[in-house]
Short mmCIF file of C-alpha atoms in Angstrom, two decimals:
data_model
loop_
_atom_site.label_atom_id
_atom_site.label_comp_id
_atom_site.label_asym_id
_atom_site.label_seq_id
_atom_site.Cartn_x
_atom_site.Cartn_y
_atom_site.Cartn_z
CA MET A 855 98.16 108.63 130.65
CA LYS A 856 100.87 110.67 128.94
CA TYR A 857 101.72 109.82 125.36
CA ASP A 858 105.01 110.44 123.61
CA THR A 859 106.67 109.61 120.34
CA GLN A 860 110.44 109.60 120.33
CA LYS A 861 113.40 108.57 118.27
CA PHE A 862 114.73 105.07 118.92
CA LYS A 863 117.94 103.51 117.61
CA LEU A 864 117.64 100.17 115.84
CA ILE A 865 120.27 97.97 117.48
CA LYS A 866 119.20 94.56 116.11
CA ASN A 867 117.31 93.45 113.01
CA GLN A 868 117.38 89.73 112.30
CA GLU A 869 115.16 87.40 110.30
CA ILE A 870 114.36 84.66 112.83
CA ALA A 871 111.96 82.63 110.67
CA THR A 872 110.64 82.94 107.13
CA GLY A 873 109.44 86.56 106.79
CA ILE A 874 109.58 87.17 110.56
CA PHE A 875 111.94 89.84 111.85
CA ASP A 876 113.30 90.46 115.31
CA TRP A 877 113.97 94.10 116.16
CA VAL A 878 115.55 95.56 119.24
CA VAL A 879 115.25 99.33 119.50
CA GLU A 880 116.84 101.55 122.09
CA ASN A 881 115.62 104.70 123.83
CA LYS A 882 116.41 106.09 127.28
CA GLU A 883 112.89 107.02 128.32
CA LEU A 884 109.94 105.14 126.86
CA PRO A 885 110.81 101.39 127.13
CA ALA A 886 110.75 101.53 130.94
CA LEU A 887 107.04 102.41 130.78
CA ALA A 888 106.08 99.29 128.79
CA LYS A 889 103.74 96.71 130.29
CA CYS A 890 103.11 93.25 128.90
CA GLY A 891 100.58 93.10 126.07
CA GLN A 892 100.99 96.73 125.04
CA PHE A 893 102.07 97.80 121.56
CA ALA A 894 104.35 100.27 119.79
CA HIS A 895 103.25 102.47 116.87
CA VAL A 896 106.17 102.57 114.47
CA LYS A 897 106.63 105.38 111.95
CA VAL A 898 107.68 103.93 108.60
CA PRO A 899 109.58 106.17 106.18
CA GLY A 900 107.38 107.08 103.21
CA LYS A 901 104.14 105.73 104.72
CA THR A 902 101.19 107.80 105.92
CA LEU A 903 100.19 105.35 108.65
CA ARG A 904 102.30 103.98 111.44
CA ARG A 905 102.50 100.22 112.00
CA PRO A 906 101.22 98.87 115.32
CA ILE A 907 103.59 96.12 116.55
CA SER A 908 103.14 94.20 119.79
CA ILE A 909 105.86 94.53 122.41
CA CYS A 910 107.63 91.17 122.59
CA ASP A 911 110.00 92.09 125.39
CA ALA A 912 111.24 95.17 127.19
CA THR A 913 114.06 96.37 129.42
CA ASP A 914 114.47 99.86 130.89
CA THR A 915 116.12 101.04 127.69
CA THR A 916 115.05 98.63 124.93
CA LEU A 917 111.95 97.29 123.26
CA ARG A 918 111.96 94.05 121.34
CA LEU A 919 109.49 94.03 118.45
CA VAL A 920 108.96 90.84 116.46
CA PHE A 921 106.91 91.33 113.31
CA GLN A 922 105.93 89.51 110.15
CA VAL A 923 106.29 91.07 106.71
CA LYS A 924 102.67 91.42 105.59
CA GLY A 925 102.79 94.35 103.20
CA GLU A 926 104.77 97.36 102.04
CA GLY A 927 105.21 98.95 105.48
CA THR A 928 106.57 95.89 107.25
CA GLU A 929 108.75 95.17 104.20
CA ILE A 930 110.37 98.61 104.55
CA MET A 931 110.85 97.92 108.27
CA SER A 932 112.48 94.57 107.54
CA LYS A 933 115.10 96.27 105.37
CA MET A 934 116.11 98.92 107.88
CA LYS A 935 119.69 98.76 109.10
CA VAL A 936 121.20 98.51 112.56
CA GLY A 937 122.07 102.06 113.58
CA ASP A 938 119.05 103.56 111.79
CA GLU A 939 116.79 105.93 113.69
CA VAL A 940 113.13 104.91 114.04
CA GLU A 941 110.38 107.06 115.50
CA ILE A 942 108.08 105.15 117.82
CA LEU A 943 104.99 106.10 119.80
CA ALA A 944 104.92 103.75 122.77
CA PRO A 945 103.82 102.12 124.92
CA LEU A 946 100.15 102.09 123.90
CA GLY A 947 96.98 100.26 124.88
CA ASN A 948 95.94 98.12 127.82
CA GLY A 949 98.01 94.99 128.27
CA PHE A 950 97.42 91.68 130.06
CA LYS A 951 96.59 91.81 133.78
CA ILE A 952 98.75 89.28 135.58
CA GLU A 953 98.03 88.41 139.24
CA LYS A 954 100.46 86.83 141.64
CA GLY A 955 100.07 83.21 142.73
CA LYS A 956 97.95 82.06 139.80
CA LYS A 957 98.76 79.29 137.33
CA TYR A 958 98.76 81.00 133.96
CA CYS A 959 98.54 79.50 130.52
CA PHE A 960 99.80 81.79 127.77
CA ILE A 961 98.80 80.86 124.24
CA GLY A 962 100.16 82.34 121.04
CA GLY A 963 99.31 81.48 117.46
CA GLY A 964 101.69 82.50 114.66
CA ILE A 965 102.61 86.18 114.88
CA GLY A 966 100.44 86.27 118.03
CA VAL A 967 103.26 84.49 119.87
CA PRO A 968 105.66 87.46 120.40
CA PRO A 969 103.56 89.49 122.91
CA MET A 970 103.29 86.38 125.10
CA LEU A 971 107.02 86.44 125.92
CA TYR A 972 107.10 89.61 128.05
CA THR A 973 103.73 88.51 129.43
CA ALA A 974 105.07 85.08 130.42
CA LYS A 975 107.92 86.80 132.25
CA GLN A 976 105.41 88.40 134.62
CA ALA A 977 104.10 85.08 135.96
CA GLU A 978 105.56 82.20 137.96
CA ASN A 979 106.06 78.84 136.22
CA PRO A 980 103.62 79.51 133.44
CA LEU A 981 102.54 77.07 130.77
CA VAL A 982 103.08 78.48 127.29
CA ILE A 983 101.40 76.87 124.29
CA THR A 984 102.59 78.05 120.89
CA GLY A 985 101.13 77.14 117.54
CA PHE A 986 102.48 77.66 114.03
CA ARG A 987 101.44 76.65 110.53
CA ASP A 988 104.67 74.74 109.94
CA LYS A 989 108.32 74.35 110.97
CA SER A 990 109.53 77.35 108.93
CA LEU A 991 107.53 79.78 111.09
CA VAL A 992 108.50 78.55 114.57
CA ILE A 993 109.90 81.34 116.77
CA LEU A 994 110.92 82.17 120.34
CA GLN A 995 110.98 78.63 121.80
CA ASP A 996 114.32 79.12 123.58
CA ASP A 997 113.29 82.55 124.83
CA PHE A 998 110.28 81.09 126.62
CA LYS A 999 112.43 78.33 128.14
CA LYS A 1000 114.96 80.88 129.38
CA ALA A 1001 112.08 82.81 130.95
CA GLY A 1002 111.30 79.72 133.05
CA ALA A 1003 108.17 78.69 131.20
CA GLU A 1004 107.07 75.20 130.24
CA VAL A 1005 106.69 75.66 126.51
CA VAL A 1006 104.67 73.40 124.24
CA LEU A 1007 105.11 73.57 120.47
CA THR A 1008 102.39 72.64 118.02
CA THR A 1009 102.26 72.87 114.23
CA ASP A 1010 99.26 72.49 111.98
CA ASP A 1011 101.10 70.03 109.71
CA GLY A 1012 103.17 68.23 112.34
CA SER A 1013 106.50 69.37 110.85
CA ALA A 1014 107.65 70.42 114.34
CA GLY A 1015 106.41 69.59 117.85
CA ILE A 1016 102.93 68.19 118.35
CA HIS A 1017 100.83 67.68 115.21
CA GLY A 1018 97.70 69.66 116.04
CA PHE A 1019 96.30 72.91 117.38
CA VAL A 1020 96.99 74.88 120.55
CA THR A 1021 93.40 74.14 121.58
CA ASP A 1022 94.11 70.37 121.68
CA VAL A 1023 96.78 71.01 124.32
CA LEU A 1024 94.62 73.53 126.19
CA LYS A 1025 91.74 71.04 126.50
CA GLU A 1026 94.07 68.37 127.95
CA ARG A 1027 95.63 70.70 130.50
CA LEU A 1028 92.66 72.88 131.40
CA ASN A 1029 92.18 71.46 134.90
CA GLU A 1030 95.63 72.65 136.05
CA ILE A 1031 95.17 76.22 134.72
CA GLY A 1032 93.93 79.26 136.70
CA GLU A 1033 93.74 81.76 133.85
CA VAL A 1034 94.38 81.91 130.09
CA CYS A 1035 95.90 84.78 128.09
CA ALA A 1036 95.96 84.44 124.30
CA CYS A 1037 96.92 86.22 121.11
CA GLY A 1038 96.58 84.98 117.55
CA PRO A 1039 94.15 84.56 114.65
CA ILE A 1040 90.45 85.17 115.37
CA PRO A 1041 89.33 81.53 114.78
CA MET A 1042 91.92 80.40 117.33
CA LEU A 1043 90.82 83.04 119.87
CA LYS A 1044 87.21 82.07 119.32
CA ALA A 1045 87.97 78.39 119.99
CA ILE A 1046 90.01 79.25 123.10
CA ALA A 1047 87.27 81.53 124.46
CA GLU A 1048 84.74 78.73 123.95
CA ILE A 1049 86.89 76.20 125.84
CA CYS A 1050 87.48 78.64 128.74
CA LYS A 1051 83.88 79.80 129.00
CA ASP A 1052 82.44 79.26 132.51
CA LYS A 1053 85.63 77.38 133.50
CA VAL A 1054 88.62 79.74 133.67
CA PRO A 1055 89.02 83.48 133.05
CA CYS A 1056 90.42 84.30 129.62
CA GLN A 1057 92.05 87.47 128.28
CA ILE A 1058 92.59 87.87 124.55
CA SER A 1059 94.66 90.35 122.55
CA LEU A 1060 93.19 91.59 119.28
CA GLU A 1061 94.42 93.42 116.22
CA GLU A 1062 92.64 95.69 113.76
CA ARG A 1063 93.68 98.16 111.07
CA MET A 1064 94.66 101.25 113.01
CA GLY A 1065 94.99 105.01 112.52
CA CYS A 1066 96.10 107.29 115.35
CA GLY A 1067 96.86 104.51 117.85
CA ILE A 1068 95.51 106.50 120.82
CA GLY A 1069 91.72 106.35 120.52
CA ALA A 1070 90.98 109.60 118.71
CA CYS A 1071 90.21 108.53 115.14
CA LEU A 1072 87.96 105.57 116.01
CA VAL A 1073 88.96 103.37 113.06
CA CYS A 1074 90.15 100.21 114.88
CA ALA A 1075 86.67 99.18 115.96
CA CYS A 1076 86.00 95.99 117.91
CA LYS A 1077 82.49 94.80 118.64
CA THR A 1078 82.13 94.38 122.38
CA LYS A 1079 79.36 93.67 124.85
CA LEU A 1080 79.72 95.70 128.01
CA ASN A 1081 77.01 95.71 130.69
CA GLY A 1082 74.70 93.94 128.27
CA GLU A 1083 75.06 96.62 125.59
CA GLU A 1084 76.68 95.85 122.23
CA GLY A 1085 78.77 98.53 120.57
CA TYR A 1086 82.16 99.32 119.10
CA THR A 1087 85.13 100.00 121.33
CA HIS A 1088 88.61 100.60 119.97
CA VAL A 1089 91.48 98.15 119.95
CA CYS A 1090 94.17 100.83 120.39
CA LYS A 1091 92.75 102.43 123.52
CA ASP A 1092 90.21 100.03 125.08
CA GLY A 1093 92.31 97.00 124.02
CA PRO A 1094 94.29 95.43 122.54
CA VAL A 1095 93.65 93.09 125.49
CA TYR A 1096 90.03 92.37 126.41
CA ASN A 1097 88.28 89.88 128.65
CA ALA A 1098 87.17 87.21 126.19
CA GLU A 1099 83.53 87.35 127.29
CA GLU A 1100 83.36 91.08 126.47
CA VAL A 1101 84.24 90.59 122.81
CA VAL A 1102 81.74 89.65 120.12
CA LEU A 1103 84.02 87.43 118.03
CA MET B 1389 108.03 136.47 116.01
CA ALA B 1390 105.20 136.96 113.54
CA ASP B 1391 101.61 137.08 114.72
CA LEU B 1392 100.01 133.73 113.89
CA GLY B 1393 96.60 134.74 115.23
CA VAL B 1394 93.61 134.96 112.91
CA ASN B 1395 90.13 136.34 113.39
CA ILE B 1396 87.09 134.72 111.80
CA CYS B 1397 83.57 136.03 112.44
CA GLY B 1398 84.87 137.91 115.48
CA VAL B 1399 86.37 134.76 117.00
CA HIS B 1400 90.09 134.88 117.73
CA PHE B 1401 92.24 131.82 116.90
CA ASN B 1402 95.70 131.63 118.56
CA ASN B 1403 97.06 130.36 115.26
CA PRO B 1404 95.58 129.23 111.95
CA LEU B 1405 95.84 125.47 112.62
CA ILE B 1406 92.62 123.69 113.52
CA ALA B 1407 92.34 119.94 114.12
CA ALA B 1408 90.07 118.49 111.44
CA SER B 1409 86.88 116.74 112.45
CA GLY B 1410 87.17 112.98 112.82
CA THR B 1411 90.91 112.87 113.38
CA PHE B 1412 90.99 114.33 116.86
CA GLY B 1413 87.98 112.92 118.72
CA PHE B 1414 87.00 115.42 121.39
CA GLY B 1415 90.60 116.27 122.14
CA HIS B 1416 91.24 114.16 125.25
CA GLU B 1417 93.78 111.84 123.66
CA PHE B 1418 95.91 114.49 121.96
CA SER B 1419 95.92 116.57 125.16
CA GLU B 1420 98.24 113.85 126.49
CA PHE B 1421 100.86 115.04 123.99
CA TYR B 1422 100.59 118.80 124.40
CA PRO B 1423 98.20 121.47 125.70
CA LEU B 1424 95.37 121.87 123.21
CA GLU B 1425 95.99 125.61 123.04
CA THR B 1426 98.86 124.58 120.75
CA LEU B 1427 96.10 124.51 118.15
CA GLY B 1428 94.10 127.50 117.03
CA GLY B 1429 90.96 125.40 117.26
CA ILE B 1430 89.43 121.97 117.31
CA SER B 1431 86.73 120.76 114.99
CA CYS B 1432 85.20 117.98 117.06
CA LYS B 1433 84.30 114.50 115.82
CA GLY B 1434 81.10 114.70 113.75
CA ILE B 1435 78.07 114.45 116.01
CA THR B 1436 74.55 113.34 115.28
CA LEU B 1437 71.25 113.85 117.08
CA LYS B 1438 71.32 110.34 118.52
CA LYS B 1439 74.31 108.16 119.39
CA ARG B 1440 75.72 106.23 116.41
CA ASP B 1441 77.77 103.02 116.49
CA GLY B 1442 79.46 103.58 113.14
CA ASN B 1443 80.46 101.06 110.48
CA PRO B 1444 81.86 97.57 111.06
CA PRO B 1445 85.66 97.27 110.68
CA PRO B 1446 87.95 97.46 108.81
CA ARG B 1447 87.38 101.19 108.67
CA ILE B 1448 90.75 102.26 107.25
CA ALA B 1449 93.07 101.42 104.38
CA GLU B 1450 96.35 102.93 103.34
CA THR B 1451 97.08 104.18 99.87
CA GLU B 1452 100.04 105.89 98.21
CA GLY B 1453 100.39 109.21 100.03
CA GLY B 1454 97.23 108.86 102.02
CA ILE B 1455 94.47 106.81 103.56
CA LEU B 1456 90.83 105.89 103.03
CA ASN B 1457 88.49 105.83 106.00
CA ALA B 1458 84.89 104.89 106.61
CA VAL B 1459 84.19 105.28 110.32
CA GLY B 1460 80.53 106.08 109.69
CA LEU B 1461 80.14 108.87 112.23
CA GLN B 1462 80.53 106.86 115.42
CA ASN B 1463 79.68 109.34 118.18
CA PRO B 1464 77.83 109.59 121.49
CA GLY B 1465 75.15 112.01 120.26
CA VAL B 1466 74.74 115.78 120.63
CA ASP B 1467 73.37 115.78 124.18
CA HIS B 1468 76.26 113.70 125.47
CA PHE B 1469 78.67 116.02 123.66
CA ILE B 1470 77.18 119.13 125.25
CA GLU B 1471 76.94 117.65 128.75
CA LYS B 1472 80.06 115.50 129.00
CA ASP B 1473 82.66 116.62 126.46
CA LEU B 1474 82.14 120.32 125.93
CA PRO B 1475 82.69 121.55 129.52
CA TRP B 1476 86.22 120.11 129.52
CA LEU B 1477 86.94 121.23 125.95
CA ARG B 1478 85.81 124.75 126.78
CA LYS B 1479 88.59 125.03 129.38
CA GLN B 1480 91.36 124.26 126.88
CA ASN B 1481 91.87 127.84 125.66
CA THR B 1482 91.23 127.01 122.02
CA VAL B 1483 88.34 127.62 119.60
CA ILE B 1484 85.72 124.87 119.67
CA ILE B 1485 83.88 123.95 116.49
CA ALA B 1486 80.97 121.49 116.66
CA ASN B 1487 80.71 119.41 113.49
CA ILE B 1488 77.15 118.18 112.94
CA ALA B 1489 75.66 115.58 110.59
CA GLY B 1490 72.05 114.55 110.23
CA ASN B 1491 69.81 112.09 108.43
CA THR B 1492 67.27 114.80 107.72
CA GLN B 1493 67.11 118.58 107.51
CA GLU B 1494 65.10 118.61 110.76
CA GLU B 1495 67.87 116.79 112.58
CA TYR B 1496 70.45 119.35 111.43
CA CYS B 1497 68.16 122.15 112.63
CA GLN B 1498 67.52 120.53 116.01
CA MET B 1499 71.22 120.09 116.60
CA ALA B 1500 71.98 123.66 115.51
CA GLU B 1501 69.44 124.88 118.06
CA LYS B 1502 70.86 122.79 120.89
CA LEU B 1503 74.42 123.86 120.07
CA SER B 1504 73.44 127.52 119.71
CA ASN B 1505 72.51 127.34 123.39
CA SER B 1506 75.88 125.81 124.30
CA HIS B 1507 79.38 127.23 124.62
CA VAL B 1508 80.73 126.17 121.21
CA ASP B 1509 82.25 128.92 119.04
CA PHE B 1510 81.18 127.66 115.61
CA ILE B 1511 78.86 125.12 114.11
CA GLU B 1512 80.31 123.26 111.14
CA LEU B 1513 77.68 121.80 108.87
CA ASN B 1514 78.89 118.41 107.72
CA ILE B 1515 77.09 117.86 104.44
CA SER B 1516 80.01 116.01 102.97
CA CYS B 1517 80.49 112.76 104.88
CA PRO B 1518 80.81 110.04 102.22
CA ASN B 1519 80.53 107.13 104.67
CA VAL B 1520 76.93 107.00 105.89
CA LYS B 1521 73.93 105.56 104.12
CA SER B 1522 71.56 108.48 104.53
CA GLY B 1523 72.25 112.15 105.13
CA GLY B 1524 75.81 113.38 104.94
CA VAL B 1525 76.96 113.98 101.42
CA GLN B 1526 73.47 113.68 99.88
CA PHE B 1527 72.90 117.25 101.14
CA GLY B 1528 76.21 118.47 99.78
CA THR B 1529 76.33 117.62 96.11
CA SER B 1530 73.98 120.07 94.41
CA CYS B 1531 73.68 123.85 94.66
CA GLU B 1532 70.01 123.49 95.43
CA SER B 1533 70.38 121.00 98.30
CA VAL B 1534 73.32 122.92 99.81
CA GLY B 1535 71.32 126.15 99.58
CA THR B 1536 68.22 124.61 101.15
CA ILE B 1537 69.96 123.03 104.11
CA THR B 1538 72.21 126.03 104.78
CA ASN B 1539 69.19 128.33 104.71
CA ALA B 1540 67.18 126.10 107.04
CA VAL B 1541 69.98 125.56 109.56
CA LYS B 1542 70.89 129.24 109.54
CA ARG B 1543 67.41 130.06 110.80
CA HIS B 1544 68.01 127.82 113.84
CA CYS B 1545 71.57 128.87 114.46
CA THR B 1546 72.87 131.84 116.45
CA LYS B 1547 76.51 130.76 116.22
CA PRO B 1548 78.70 131.51 113.20
CA LEU B 1549 77.88 128.82 110.65
CA MET B 1550 80.65 127.02 108.79
CA VAL B 1551 79.65 124.85 105.84
CA LYS B 1552 82.03 121.98 105.06
CA LEU B 1553 82.09 121.18 101.37
CA SER B 1554 82.51 117.90 99.56
CA PRO B 1555 85.03 117.72 96.71
CA ASN B 1556 82.92 115.00 95.06
CA VAL B 1557 81.05 117.52 92.91
CA THR B 1558 81.26 118.95 89.41
CA ASP B 1559 81.71 122.61 90.28
CA ILE B 1560 82.66 123.37 93.86
CA ALA B 1561 82.69 127.14 93.33
CA GLU B 1562 78.99 127.13 92.43
CA ILE B 1563 78.22 125.07 95.55
CA ALA B 1564 80.20 127.52 97.69
CA LYS B 1565 78.29 130.45 96.20
CA SER B 1566 75.02 128.76 97.04
CA ALA B 1567 76.15 128.24 100.65
CA GLU B 1568 77.26 131.87 100.91
CA TYR B 1569 74.04 133.19 99.38
CA ASN B 1570 71.99 131.15 101.86
CA GLY B 1571 73.76 132.38 104.96
CA ALA B 1572 77.02 130.47 105.47
CA ASP B 1573 79.49 132.59 107.44
CA VAL B 1574 82.53 130.46 106.65
CA ILE B 1575 83.39 127.71 104.17
CA SER B 1576 85.55 124.80 105.30
CA MET B 1577 86.92 122.59 102.55
CA ILE B 1578 87.62 119.97 101.39
CA ASN B 1579 86.14 116.87 102.97
CA THR B 1580 87.52 113.54 101.73
CA LEU B 1581 87.41 112.27 98.15
CA THR B 1582 85.51 109.02 97.78
CA GLY B 1583 87.87 106.16 96.98
CA MET B 1584 88.21 102.38 97.06
CA ARG B 1585 90.93 99.75 97.57
CA ILE B 1586 90.60 96.03 96.86
CA ASN B 1587 92.53 93.18 98.48
CA ILE B 1588 93.76 91.28 95.43
CA ASP B 1589 94.04 87.97 97.32
CA THR B 1590 90.43 87.91 98.52
CA GLY B 1591 88.81 90.11 95.88
CA ARG B 1592 87.16 92.00 98.72
CA PRO B 1593 87.34 95.74 99.28
CA ILE B 1594 89.74 96.42 102.17
CA ILE B 1595 87.19 98.69 103.85
CA ARG B 1596 84.02 96.95 105.05
CA ASN B 1597 81.95 99.88 103.75
CA ASN B 1598 83.45 99.08 100.30
CA THR B 1599 84.29 102.74 99.69
CA GLY B 1600 85.91 105.29 101.95
CA GLY B 1601 86.97 108.91 102.09
CA MET B 1602 90.49 109.60 100.86
CA SER B 1603 92.71 112.06 102.69
CA GLY B 1604 96.40 112.72 103.17
CA PRO B 1605 99.21 114.32 101.14
CA ALA B 1606 97.97 112.80 97.86
CA VAL B 1607 94.82 114.95 97.88
CA PHE B 1608 96.66 118.18 98.66
CA PRO B 1609 96.90 119.59 95.09
CA VAL B 1610 93.18 118.94 94.57
CA ALA B 1611 92.41 120.81 97.79
CA VAL B 1612 94.63 123.76 96.85
CA ARG B 1613 92.98 124.03 93.45
CA MET B 1614 89.49 123.93 94.95
CA VAL B 1615 90.28 126.46 97.68
CA TRP B 1616 91.69 128.78 95.03
CA GLN B 1617 88.56 128.40 92.87
CA VAL B 1618 86.25 129.04 95.79
CA ALA B 1619 88.31 131.99 97.05
CA ASN B 1620 87.73 133.58 93.65
CA ALA B 1621 83.99 132.96 93.89
CA VAL B 1622 82.98 133.97 97.44
CA LYS B 1623 83.68 136.78 99.91
CA ILE B 1624 83.30 134.79 103.14
CA PRO B 1625 86.43 133.31 104.78
CA ILE B 1626 87.65 129.84 103.83
CA ILE B 1627 89.20 127.29 106.13
CA GLY B 1628 91.37 125.19 103.86
CA MET B 1629 92.15 121.54 104.41
CA GLY B 1630 93.08 118.40 102.52
CA GLY B 1631 96.48 116.77 102.88
CA ILE B 1632 98.35 119.54 104.69
CA SER B 1633 101.30 117.77 106.28
CA LYS B 1634 104.14 120.28 106.52
CA TRP B 1635 104.59 124.03 106.97
CA GLN B 1636 105.20 124.57 103.26
CA ASP B 1637 101.73 123.09 102.58
CA ALA B 1638 100.24 125.50 105.12
CA VAL B 1639 101.84 128.46 103.35
CA GLU B 1640 100.60 127.20 99.99
CA MET B 1641 97.03 126.71 101.20
CA LEU B 1642 96.97 130.20 102.71
CA MET B 1643 98.33 131.66 99.46
CA ALA B 1644 95.54 129.87 97.58
CA GLY B 1645 93.05 131.90 99.58
CA ALA B 1646 92.46 130.22 102.93
CA THR B 1647 92.22 132.32 106.11
CA ALA B 1648 92.81 129.38 108.43
CA LEU B 1649 93.61 125.69 108.01
CA GLN B 1650 92.50 122.31 109.23
CA ILE B 1651 94.91 119.41 109.56
CA GLY B 1652 93.95 115.79 110.10
CA THR B 1653 95.61 112.78 108.55
CA VAL B 1654 99.13 114.05 109.29
CA LEU B 1655 98.35 113.69 113.01
CA PHE B 1656 98.33 109.90 112.60
CA ASN B 1657 101.83 110.02 111.21
CA ASP B 1658 103.14 112.68 113.55
CA PRO B 1659 101.03 113.85 116.48
CA TYR B 1660 103.42 116.79 116.91
CA ALA B 1661 102.74 118.09 113.39
CA PRO B 1662 100.86 121.21 114.63
CA VAL B 1663 103.86 122.30 116.69
CA LYS B 1664 106.21 121.82 113.73
CA ILE B 1665 103.91 123.47 111.18
CA ASN B 1666 103.38 126.53 113.38
CA LYS B 1667 107.11 126.91 113.90
CA GLY B 1668 107.81 126.61 110.17
CA LEU B 1669 105.05 129.07 109.38
CA ASN B 1670 106.43 131.57 111.86
CA ASP B 1671 109.99 131.23 110.51
CA PHE B 1672 108.73 131.68 106.95
CA LEU B 1673 106.83 134.85 107.84
CA ASP B 1674 109.90 136.20 109.65
CA SER B 1675 112.12 135.43 106.67
CA LYS B 1676 109.74 137.32 104.39
CA GLY B 1677 109.45 140.24 106.81
CA MET B 1678 105.73 139.63 107.27
CA LYS B 1679 104.27 140.60 110.62
CA SER B 1680 101.06 138.58 110.50
CA VAL B 1681 99.95 135.31 108.98
CA THR B 1682 96.92 137.15 107.60
CA GLU B 1683 99.24 138.86 105.10
CA LEU B 1684 99.68 135.53 103.31
CA SER B 1685 96.04 134.77 102.55
CA GLY B 1686 95.17 134.88 98.87
CA THR B 1687 98.57 136.16 97.76
CA VAL B 1688 98.97 133.67 94.94
CA LYS B 1689 99.79 135.47 91.68
CA PRO B 1690 98.10 133.34 89.03
CA TRP B 1691 99.52 133.36 85.50
#
């Protein structure tokens, strides 16, 4: 795999929900290489570390990156202006593996929803289950519909869509599903993996504090069990997407 | 075009920039950006006698002008390194430095013996890792312990021996003298400064190990000061590191007394930093009418 970091032009920056920003960045070369579930390592002016952001959508010349302001780095990103130059190392990591002719269920929780959009576009008639804390954080519902997905909305407090968790919906619909792909908070992933265990295959996308983004510095450790042996692999290079049964959650 | 090549212990480096241990793995990943001969050398990820899993995550935190890390020496062990990683590294036309860390003096000596029979160019004694429970920095914080371990390893080592110093000491020049007296051929410095960050919402340290080693531009002035002090205290060459992130830093570190340089944290921000630093260094030398980078070393004119 060849890596490259290049200058991108910010062509859209919009707050689409409270503290959640929708970026579209343009570059002639790198976006075309992106696969669903991969991420982009964004250089932030004045910061030592880059920020790993999941790829929400891609065309041959653009990447869409939807991120939540969590700290100083993402705050700086949220204030950047259309027309600004951004340096991005992308695409990175192993994404979701999508097979033809399978009924997929894509599940996103909170800021784990964005990577499921480009992923959902790779499958036929997928079921997408999205979960948010409350109404103010709901994102991307129309995008999923436009992509031809059946999208189900849940909120923890019932302020929008179904009052409940993504797992409630998953349990009800499990018998019509061939494979599950999920991204979101660890407790959610853990619950999903438990429901899928011995029934349907399940891929999950993880996050961890990251350094180099390419597997050299070994900081973004994830405890995995491969061939019966427990050890640390690295989210940036071995992940971010793993088979759920390989991960010690 | 100035000559960027440097010679240390009879080993030729294409240029003075060496990837610092722990930031570059065993080189495979960065070779996807550029040929590794772009660098003068590679100090490999710290290796131990037996495979180590390292610390639980999070292993990294950001701070103003730098980072803290506590990887805990995750590595596949010295035998795996020699059999699986070194043959490929050896073909990359760059100097290969094996960085070793042990729990005991015996482990350091065993590894030095194994690596002396391999094709590495240098052995770098890591007695300054702040992130493991036993070994590491415990050997690196007193003149006596540094002297003892350097002396012991030297007797099992036929490769040039580089001793990597910890900045977490009272008088680094005295430590360097002890390493030199006991057989160190080169000093590399500085390893990270022990630091800590706390998440104010949870009250928990951000790094699972509680503390971590601080690196990045914020530590640069400390590193320059220490390199300068050690350059005034020893005759053996110094490989300077600690926060070098642009060509001006490289010039400064050389002026302080370094013969060559290691760069690490900047690679996370800009993987192409070595290419840019070498170009800037070359242009600077040309502008000053200097023919070789070696002319810069130790040229600081203190007040």
